[in-house]
């Protein structure tokens, strides 16, 4: 997902107002207008440094000729402000050439319907580089975006639990295979004054991901599709059960003190500094884990395990939540020959550059031999290759409004200010209102 490291803002003041911003065209003079772009303008989020750094590296190396013709220019905004920024730019007909997609697929789909997003499958086929995208990444993108390729997979992530091998060993904990074993291990760690989990309550999604993955393990891989199709509700007892289990972790103090005020960076640092034994996160965290300056426990002491099985559950531990991170898309009106040269170069070179320089796994093929940065990176890459079925995440099929409601209330779920029943009802009500 998306690396969200700041508190989210209220993204919609009113549904009709935001939709008007998306569909209006005010004749602005930005890159989204009919004039050919003069720069390869890229709107990124402040929190994600890997993509913009890799593109900058490529602009001076593999993609220098494309950059000479259309110079790269990077602008960033906090991810919490991204949706609002995109709405404003779309309303002004001033979207950049390339930009981070919205925090929920629904926003990008709205932009696509209003003709502001390029048909990337068509463009990539025309450029002869569609085959540079990993099939699994294309499948995930289409699952998220209504059967269309609307974003580029600068990241391809599976999610699971990174754990501190040394802390597990010191406290006599084996890698848990079931939820009950995980909870027992957390209790054992807590009794030794070791914080079991690190998570960002400020962002919320690291907590709601735990709810959805429990649902997938207990009810099967179609658990949230049933909600989207109206065949089930989050308020059904078997769905509330998942929220109860995650809330119980918070009640026991397994996320540490003040989880509601912990942002993404702090949660990451807690794990990398050995202050917490486990960290549920996507494989994008490998870039941080592989960075010796950030990772004080050492990459050799980090392992990766799937979210454990739930006794009697219909799901399987080899059904990994997967995503393409914060997808990056391109404006329809600014996709010209020079833009195409950049995109072609990215498709051929980004996978190798990201893996070699950042230890980051993308959805682009790796066309040069790159040695994995460490054992855990190799483990995750092998896991991706062996995974037979992937699932999505809690808010993947939600509207932007329901996504915001879900993530802003997650801290209350584990902090005790909102009951599991209240949490699921609040999100269900937001879904009903979309």
Coordinates of C-alpha atoms in Angstrom, one line a residue:
X1 CA 0.0 0.0 0.0
X2 CA 0.6 2.8 0.1
X3 CA 3.1 4.2 2.6
X4 CA 1.1 6.5 4.7
X5 CA 3.2 8.2 7.3
X6 CA 1.2 11.2 8.4
X7 CA -2.3 11.6 9.9
X8 CA -4.9 11.7 7.1
X9 CA -6.8 14.9 6.5
X10 CA -10.5 15.0 5.8
X11 CA -10.4 14.6 2.0
X12 CA -14.0 15.3 1.1
X13 CA -15.9 18.3 2.3
X14 CA -19.0 17.1 0.4
X15 CA -19.4 14.3 -2.1
X16 CA -20.9 16.5 -4.8
X17 CA -18.3 19.2 -4.4
X18 CA -15.4 16.7 -4.8
X19 CA -17.0 15.0 -7.8
X20 CA -17.4 18.4 -9.4
X21 CA -13.7 19.0 -9.0
X22 CA -12.9 15.8 -10.8
X23 CA -15.2 16.3 -13.7
X24 CA -14.8 20.0 -14.3
X25 CA -12.3 21.4 -16.7
X26 CA -11.2 25.0 -16.1
X27 CA -8.8 25.3 -18.9
X28 CA -5.7 25.5 -16.8
X29 CA -2.2 25.7 -18.4
X30 CA -0.6 22.8 -16.5
X31 CA 0.7 19.6 -17.9
X32 CA -2.8 18.1 -18.0
X33 CA -3.9 20.6 -20.7
X34 CA -3.7 20.0 -24.4
X35 CA -0.2 21.7 -24.8
X36 CA 2.7 19.3 -25.0
X37 CA 4.5 19.0 -21.7
X38 CA 7.8 20.7 -21.3
X39 CA 8.9 18.6 -18.3
X40 CA 8.4 15.0 -17.1
X41 CA 6.6 16.4 -14.1
X42 CA 6.0 13.8 -11.4
X43 CA 3.8 14.4 -8.3
X44 CA 4.9 12.1 -5.6
X45 CA 4.3 11.9 -1.8
X46 CA 6.8 13.2 0.7
X47 CA 6.8 9.9 2.5
X48 CA 7.9 7.7 -0.4
X49 CA 11.5 8.4 -1.3
X50 CA 12.3 5.2 -3.2
X51 CA 10.5 6.0 -6.5
X52 CA 11.6 9.6 -6.9
X53 CA 15.2 8.6 -6.0
X54 CA 15.2 5.7 -8.5
X55 CA 13.8 7.9 -11.2
X56 CA 16.4 10.6 -10.5
X57 CA 19.1 8.0 -10.8
X58 CA 17.7 6.7 -14.1
X59 CA 17.4 10.3 -15.4
X60 CA 21.2 10.5 -15.2
X61 CA 21.9 7.0 -16.5
X62 CA 19.6 4.6 -18.4
X63 CA 17.0 7.2 -19.2
X64 CA 19.3 10.2 -19.8
X65 CA 18.2 10.6 -23.5
X66 CA 14.5 10.6 -22.4
X67 CA 15.4 13.1 -19.7
X68 CA 17.3 15.4 -22.1
X69 CA 14.2 15.6 -24.2
X70 CA 11.8 15.9 -21.3
X71 CA 13.5 16.8 -18.0
X72 CA 12.3 15.1 -14.8
X73 CA 10.8 17.4 -12.3
X74 CA 9.6 16.0 -8.9
X75 CA 7.0 17.7 -6.7
X76 CA 5.9 16.2 -3.4
X77 CA 3.0 16.6 -1.0
X78 CA 2.2 14.8 2.2
X79 CA 0.2 11.6 1.4
X80 CA -2.6 12.8 3.7
X81 CA -3.0 15.7 1.3
X82 CA -2.7 13.7 -1.9
X83 CA -6.4 13.1 -2.7
X84 CA -7.3 16.7 -2.1
X85 CA -4.4 17.9 -4.3
X86 CA -5.4 15.5 -7.2
X87 CA -8.9 16.8 -7.0
X88 CA -7.8 20.4 -7.3
X89 CA -5.5 19.7 -10.1
X90 CA -8.0 17.6 -12.0
X91 CA -10.6 20.4 -11.6
X92 CA -8.0 22.9 -13.1
X93 CA -7.1 20.5 -15.9
X94 CA -3.6 20.7 -14.6
X95 CA -2.6 17.2 -13.6
X96 CA 1.1 16.5 -14.0
X97 CA 2.5 14.1 -16.6
X98 CA 2.9 11.4 -14.0
X99 CA 1.4 11.3 -10.5
X100 CA 0.8 9.2 -7.5
X101 CA -2.7 7.7 -7.7
X102 CA -5.2 8.4 -5.0
X103 CA -5.2 6.7 -1.6
X104 CA -8.1 4.5 -2.7
X105 CA -8.6 3.0 -6.2
X106 CA -12.0 4.7 -6.4
X107 CA -10.4 8.1 -7.0
X108 CA -8.3 7.0 -9.9
X109 CA -11.3 5.2 -11.4
X110 CA -13.2 8.5 -11.2
X111 CA -10.3 10.3 -12.9
X112 CA -10.2 7.6 -15.6
X113 CA -13.9 7.9 -16.3
X114 CA -13.5 11.7 -16.8
X115 CA -10.8 11.1 -19.3
X116 CA -7.9 12.3 -17.3
X117 CA -5.9 9.1 -16.9
X118 CA -4.1 7.4 -19.8
X119 CA -5.1 4.0 -21.0
X120 CA -1.8 2.4 -19.9
X121 CA -2.4 -1.0 -21.3
X122 CA -3.0 0.5 -24.7
X123 CA 0.0 2.8 -24.4
X124 CA 2.4 0.1 -23.1
X125 CA 1.3 -2.3 -25.9
X126 CA 2.0 0.5 -28.4
X127 CA 5.4 1.0 -27.0
X128 CA 6.1 -2.7 -27.0
X129 CA 6.8 -2.9 -23.3
X130 CA 3.7 -4.4 -21.7
X131 CA 5.6 -7.6 -21.3
X132 CA 8.0 -5.8 -18.9
X133 CA 5.3 -5.9 -16.2
X134 CA 5.2 -9.0 -14.1
X135 CA 1.9 -10.9 -14.8
X136 CA 1.1 -11.1 -11.1
X137 CA 1.4 -7.3 -10.8
X138 CA -0.9 -6.8 -13.9
X139 CA -3.4 -9.2 -12.3
X140 CA -3.3 -7.3 -9.0
X141 CA -3.7 -3.9 -10.8
X142 CA -6.7 -5.2 -12.7
X143 CA -8.3 -6.6 -9.6
X144 CA -8.0 -3.2 -8.0
X145 CA -9.0 -1.0 -11.0
X146 CA -12.0 -2.7 -12.5
X147 CA -10.1 -4.9 -15.0
X148 CA -8.0 -2.1 -16.3
X149 CA -4.3 -1.2 -16.1
X150 CA -4.6 2.3 -14.7
X151 CA -1.3 2.5 -12.7
X152 CA 2.3 1.4 -13.1
X153 CA 3.6 -1.0 -10.5
X154 CA 6.6 0.9 -9.1
X155 CA 6.1 -1.4 -6.1
X156 CA 4.8 -4.9 -5.9
X157 CA 4.2 -6.0 -2.4
X158 CA 3.0 -8.9 -0.4
X159 CA 2.2 -8.4 3.2
X160 CA 3.0 -10.4 6.3
X161 CA 4.8 -10.1 9.6
X162 CA 8.4 -9.1 9.9
X163 CA 9.9 -10.4 13.1
X164 CA 13.0 -9.9 15.1
X165 CA 14.8 -13.3 15.1
X166 CA 17.0 -12.5 18.0
X167 CA 14.1 -11.5 20.3
X168 CA 12.2 -14.6 19.3
X169 CA 15.2 -16.8 20.1
X170 CA 16.0 -15.0 23.4
X171 CA 12.4 -15.5 24.6
X172 CA 12.0 -19.1 23.4
X173 CA 9.4 -18.3 20.7
X174 CA 9.0 -20.4 17.6
X175 CA 7.5 -18.8 14.4
X176 CA 3.8 -19.1 15.0
X177 CA 1.7 -21.0 12.6
X178 CA -1.7 -20.2 14.1
X179 CA -3.4 -17.2 15.5
X180 CA -3.5 -18.7 18.9
X181 CA 0.2 -19.3 18.8
X182 CA 0.8 -15.7 17.7
X183 CA -1.3 -14.4 20.7
X184 CA 0.5 -16.7 23.1
X185 CA 3.9 -15.5 21.8
X186 CA 2.8 -11.9 22.2
X187 CA 1.8 -12.6 25.8
X188 CA 5.2 -14.2 26.4
X189 CA 7.0 -11.2 25.0
X190 CA 4.9 -8.8 27.0
X191 CA 5.6 -10.7 30.2
X192 CA 9.4 -10.1 29.5
X193 CA 8.8 -6.4 28.9
X194 CA 9.2 -6.7 25.2
X195 CA 6.7 -4.8 23.1
X196 CA 5.1 -7.5 20.8
X197 CA 3.9 -5.3 17.9
X198 CA 4.8 -2.0 16.3
X199 CA 2.0 -0.3 14.4
X200 CA 1.0 3.2 13.3
X201 CA -2.4 4.1 14.8
X202 CA -2.1 7.6 13.4
X203 CA -2.2 6.3 9.9
X204 CA -4.7 3.5 10.8
X205 CA -4.2 1.2 7.8
X206 CA -1.5 -0.9 9.6
X207 CA -4.3 -1.8 12.0
X208 CA -7.1 -2.3 9.6
X209 CA -4.8 -4.6 7.6
X210 CA -4.8 -6.9 10.6
X211 CA -8.6 -7.0 10.6
X212 CA -8.8 -7.8 7.0
X213 CA -6.1 -10.5 7.0
X214 CA -7.9 -12.2 10.0
X215 CA -11.1 -12.1 7.9
X216 CA -9.3 -13.7 5.0
X217 CA -7.9 -16.5 7.2
X218 CA -11.2 -17.1 9.0
X219 CA -13.8 -16.6 6.2
X220 CA -11.8 -17.2 3.1
X221 CA -10.3 -15.1 0.2
X222 CA -13.7 -13.7 -0.9
X223 CA -14.6 -12.3 2.6
X224 CA -14.5 -8.7 1.6
X225 CA -15.7 -9.2 -2.0
X226 CA -18.9 -10.5 -0.4
X227 CA -19.2 -7.2 1.5
X228 CA -18.6 -5.2 -1.7
X229 CA -21.3 -7.3 -3.5
X230 CA -23.8 -6.8 -0.7
X231 CA -23.9 -10.5 0.2
X232 CA -22.4 -9.8 3.7
X233 CA -22.0 -6.9 6.1
X234 CA -19.2 -5.9 8.3
X235 CA -21.7 -5.9 11.2
X236 CA -22.3 -9.7 10.7
X237 CA -21.1 -11.6 13.8
X238 CA -18.3 -13.4 12.0
X239 CA -17.0 -10.1 10.7
X240 CA -17.1 -8.4 14.0
X241 CA -15.1 -11.3 15.4
X242 CA -12.1 -10.2 13.4
X243 CA -12.3 -6.7 14.9
X244 CA -12.7 -8.2 18.4
X245 CA -9.5 -10.2 18.0
X246 CA -7.4 -7.2 16.9
X247 CA -9.0 -5.0 19.6
X248 CA -8.0 -7.6 22.2
X249 CA -4.3 -7.1 21.2
X250 CA -4.7 -3.4 21.9
X251 CA -6.5 -4.0 25.2
X252 CA -3.6 -6.2 26.4
X253 CA -1.2 -3.4 25.5
X254 CA 0.6 -5.4 22.8
X255 CA 1.0 -2.3 20.6
X256 CA 2.7 -0.3 23.3
X257 CA 1.7 3.0 24.8
X258 CA 0.0 5.7 22.7
X259 CA -0.4 3.7 19.5
X260 CA -3.0 6.3 18.3
X261 CA -0.2 9.0 18.1
X262 CA 2.4 6.7 16.5
X263 CA 3.1 7.6 12.9
X264 CA 4.6 5.3 10.2
X265 CA 8.2 6.5 10.7
X266 CA 8.0 6.0 14.4
X267 CA 6.5 2.5 14.1
X268 CA 9.2 1.5 11.6
X269 CA 11.9 2.8 13.8
X270 CA 10.5 1.0 16.8
X271 CA 11.0 -2.3 14.9
X272 CA 14.3 -1.5 13.3
X273 CA 15.7 -0.4 16.7
X274 CA 14.7 -3.6 18.4
X275 CA 12.0 -1.9 20.5
X276 CA 9.2 -4.2 19.1
X277 CA 9.4 -7.8 18.1
X278 CA 6.9 -7.9 15.2
X279 CA 5.8 -5.5 12.5
X280 CA 3.0 -6.3 10.1
X281 CA 3.9 -4.5 6.9
X282 CA 4.2 -4.9 3.1
X283 CA 7.4 -5.9 1.4
X284 CA 8.2 -2.2 0.6
X285 CA 9.7 -2.2 4.1
X286 CA 12.6 -4.2 2.7
X287 CA 14.1 -0.9 1.5
X288 CA 14.3 0.2 5.2
X289 CA 15.3 -3.2 6.4
X290 CA 18.2 -3.3 3.9
X291 CA 19.5 0.1 4.9
X292 CA 22.1 -0.4 7.6
X293 CA 21.8 3.2 8.7
X294 CA 18.1 2.7 9.6
X295 CA 18.2 -1.0 10.7
X296 CA 20.0 -1.1 14.0
X297 CA 19.1 -4.8 14.6
X298 CA 20.7 -5.9 11.4
X299 CA 19.0 -7.3 8.3
X300 CA 20.3 -10.8 9.3
X301 CA 18.1 -10.6 12.4
X302 CA 14.9 -9.9 10.5
X303 CA 12.6 -12.8 9.3
X304 CA 9.3 -12.8 7.4
X305 CA 6.2 -15.0 8.1
X306 CA 2.7 -15.1 6.7
X307 CA -0.2 -13.9 8.8
X308 CA -1.0 -17.1 10.7
X309 CA -3.9 -19.5 10.2
X310 CA -7.2 -19.2 12.2
X311 CA -8.4 -22.5 13.7
X312 CA -11.3 -23.8 11.6
X313 CA -10.9 -21.0 9.1
X314 CA -11.6 -21.2 5.4
X315 CA -8.5 -19.3 4.3
X316 CA -4.9 -20.4 3.8
X317 CA -1.6 -18.9 5.0
X318 CA -0.3 -18.9 1.4
X319 CA -3.0 -16.4 0.4
X320 CA -0.9 -13.3 0.8
X321 CA -2.4 -9.8 0.8
X322 CA -0.8 -8.0 -2.2
X323 CA -0.8 -4.6 -3.7
X324 CA 1.2 -2.4 -6.0
X325 CA 1.9 0.2 -3.3
X326 CA 0.9 3.7 -4.0
X327 CA 0.2 3.2 -7.7
X328 CA 1.6 5.8 -10.2
X329 CA -0.4 6.8 -13.2
X330 CA -0.1 9.2 -16.1
X331 CA -2.2 11.9 -17.5
X332 CA -4.1 11.2 -20.7
X333 CA -3.6 14.6 -22.4
X334 CA 0.1 14.8 -21.7
X335 CA 1.0 11.3 -23.0
X336 CA 2.9 12.2 -26.1
X337 CA 6.0 10.7 -27.9
X338 CA 8.5 12.2 -25.3
X339 CA 6.4 10.9 -22.4
X340 CA 6.3 7.5 -24.2
X341 CA 10.1 7.4 -24.4
X342 CA 10.3 8.0 -20.6
X343 CA 7.7 5.3 -19.9
X344 CA 9.4 2.8 -22.2
X345 CA 12.7 3.4 -20.4
X346 CA 11.1 3.0 -17.0
X347 CA 9.4 -0.3 -18.0
X348 CA 12.8 -1.7 -19.1
X349 CA 15.0 -0.4 -16.3
X350 CA 13.0 0.4 -13.2
X351 CA 12.8 -3.2 -11.8
X352 CA 16.6 -3.6 -11.8
X353 CA 17.4 -0.1 -10.5
X354 CA 14.9 -0.4 -7.6
X355 CA 16.2 -3.8 -6.6
X356 CA 19.9 -3.0 -7.0
X357 CA 19.9 0.4 -5.4
X358 CA 17.1 0.1 -2.8
X359 CA 16.4 -3.5 -2.2
X360 CA 12.9 -2.7 -3.4
X361 CA 10.7 -5.2 -5.2
X362 CA 8.6 -3.7 -8.1
X363 CA 6.1 -5.1 -10.5
X364 CA 8.5 -4.5 -13.4
X365 CA 10.7 -7.4 -14.6
X366 CA 14.4 -7.4 -13.5
X367 CA 16.4 -7.5 -16.7
X368 CA 19.9 -7.6 -15.2
X369 CA 21.2 -10.1 -12.6
X370 CA 20.9 -8.5 -9.2
X371 CA 22.0 -10.2 -6.1
X372 CA 19.5 -9.9 -3.2
X373 CA 20.5 -7.5 -0.6
X374 CA 20.0 -10.0 2.2
X375 CA 18.3 -13.2 3.3
X376 CA 15.0 -11.7 4.1
X377 CA 14.8 -10.0 0.7
X378 CA 15.5 -13.3 -1.0
X379 CA 12.9 -14.9 1.2
X380 CA 10.2 -12.4 0.2
X381 CA 11.1 -12.7 -3.5
X382 CA 10.8 -16.5 -3.3
X383 CA 7.5 -16.2 -1.4
X384 CA 6.1 -13.9 -4.2
X385 CA 7.2 -16.4 -6.8
X386 CA 5.6 -19.3 -5.0
X387 CA 2.3 -17.6 -4.0
X388 CA -0.6 -19.2 -5.8
X389 CA -3.4 -16.9 -4.7
X390 CA -3.3 -13.3 -3.5
X391 CA -6.0 -11.3 -1.7
X392 CA -6.4 -7.5 -1.2
X393 CA -6.7 -5.4 1.9
X394 CA -9.4 -4.0 4.1
X395 CA -10.2 -0.8 2.2
X396 CA -9.2 -2.0 -1.3
X397 CA -12.9 -2.2 -2.5
X398 CA -14.1 0.8 -0.4
X399 CA -15.0 4.2 -1.5
X400 CA -12.6 7.1 -0.6
X401 CA -15.0 8.2 2.1
X402 CA -15.3 4.7 3.6
X403 CA -11.5 4.3 3.4
X404 CA -11.0 7.5 5.4
X405 CA -13.6 6.5 8.0
X406 CA -12.0 3.2 8.4
X407 CA -8.5 4.4 8.9
X408 CA -9.2 7.4 11.1
X409 CA -11.1 5.2 13.5
X410 CA -8.6 2.3 13.7
X411 CA -6.7 3.8 16.6
X412 CA -9.9 3.9 18.6
X413 CA -10.5 0.2 17.9
X414 CA -7.2 -0.8 19.5
X415 CA -7.1 2.0 22.0
X416 CA -10.4 1.1 23.5
X417 CA -12.4 4.2 22.8
X418 CA -14.5 2.4 20.1
X419 CA -15.9 -1.1 20.5
X420 CA -15.4 -3.6 17.7
X421 CA -19.2 -3.4 17.0
X422 CA -19.0 0.4 16.8
X423 CA -16.0 0.3 14.5
X424 CA -17.5 -2.2 12.1
X425 CA -20.9 -0.4 12.1
X426 CA -19.2 3.0 11.4
X427 CA -17.4 1.6 8.4
X428 CA -20.4 -0.3 7.2
X429 CA -22.5 2.9 7.4
X430 CA -19.9 4.7 5.3
X431 CA -20.0 2.0 2.7
X432 CA -23.8 2.1 2.6
X433 CA -23.6 5.9 2.0
X434 CA -21.4 5.6 -1.1

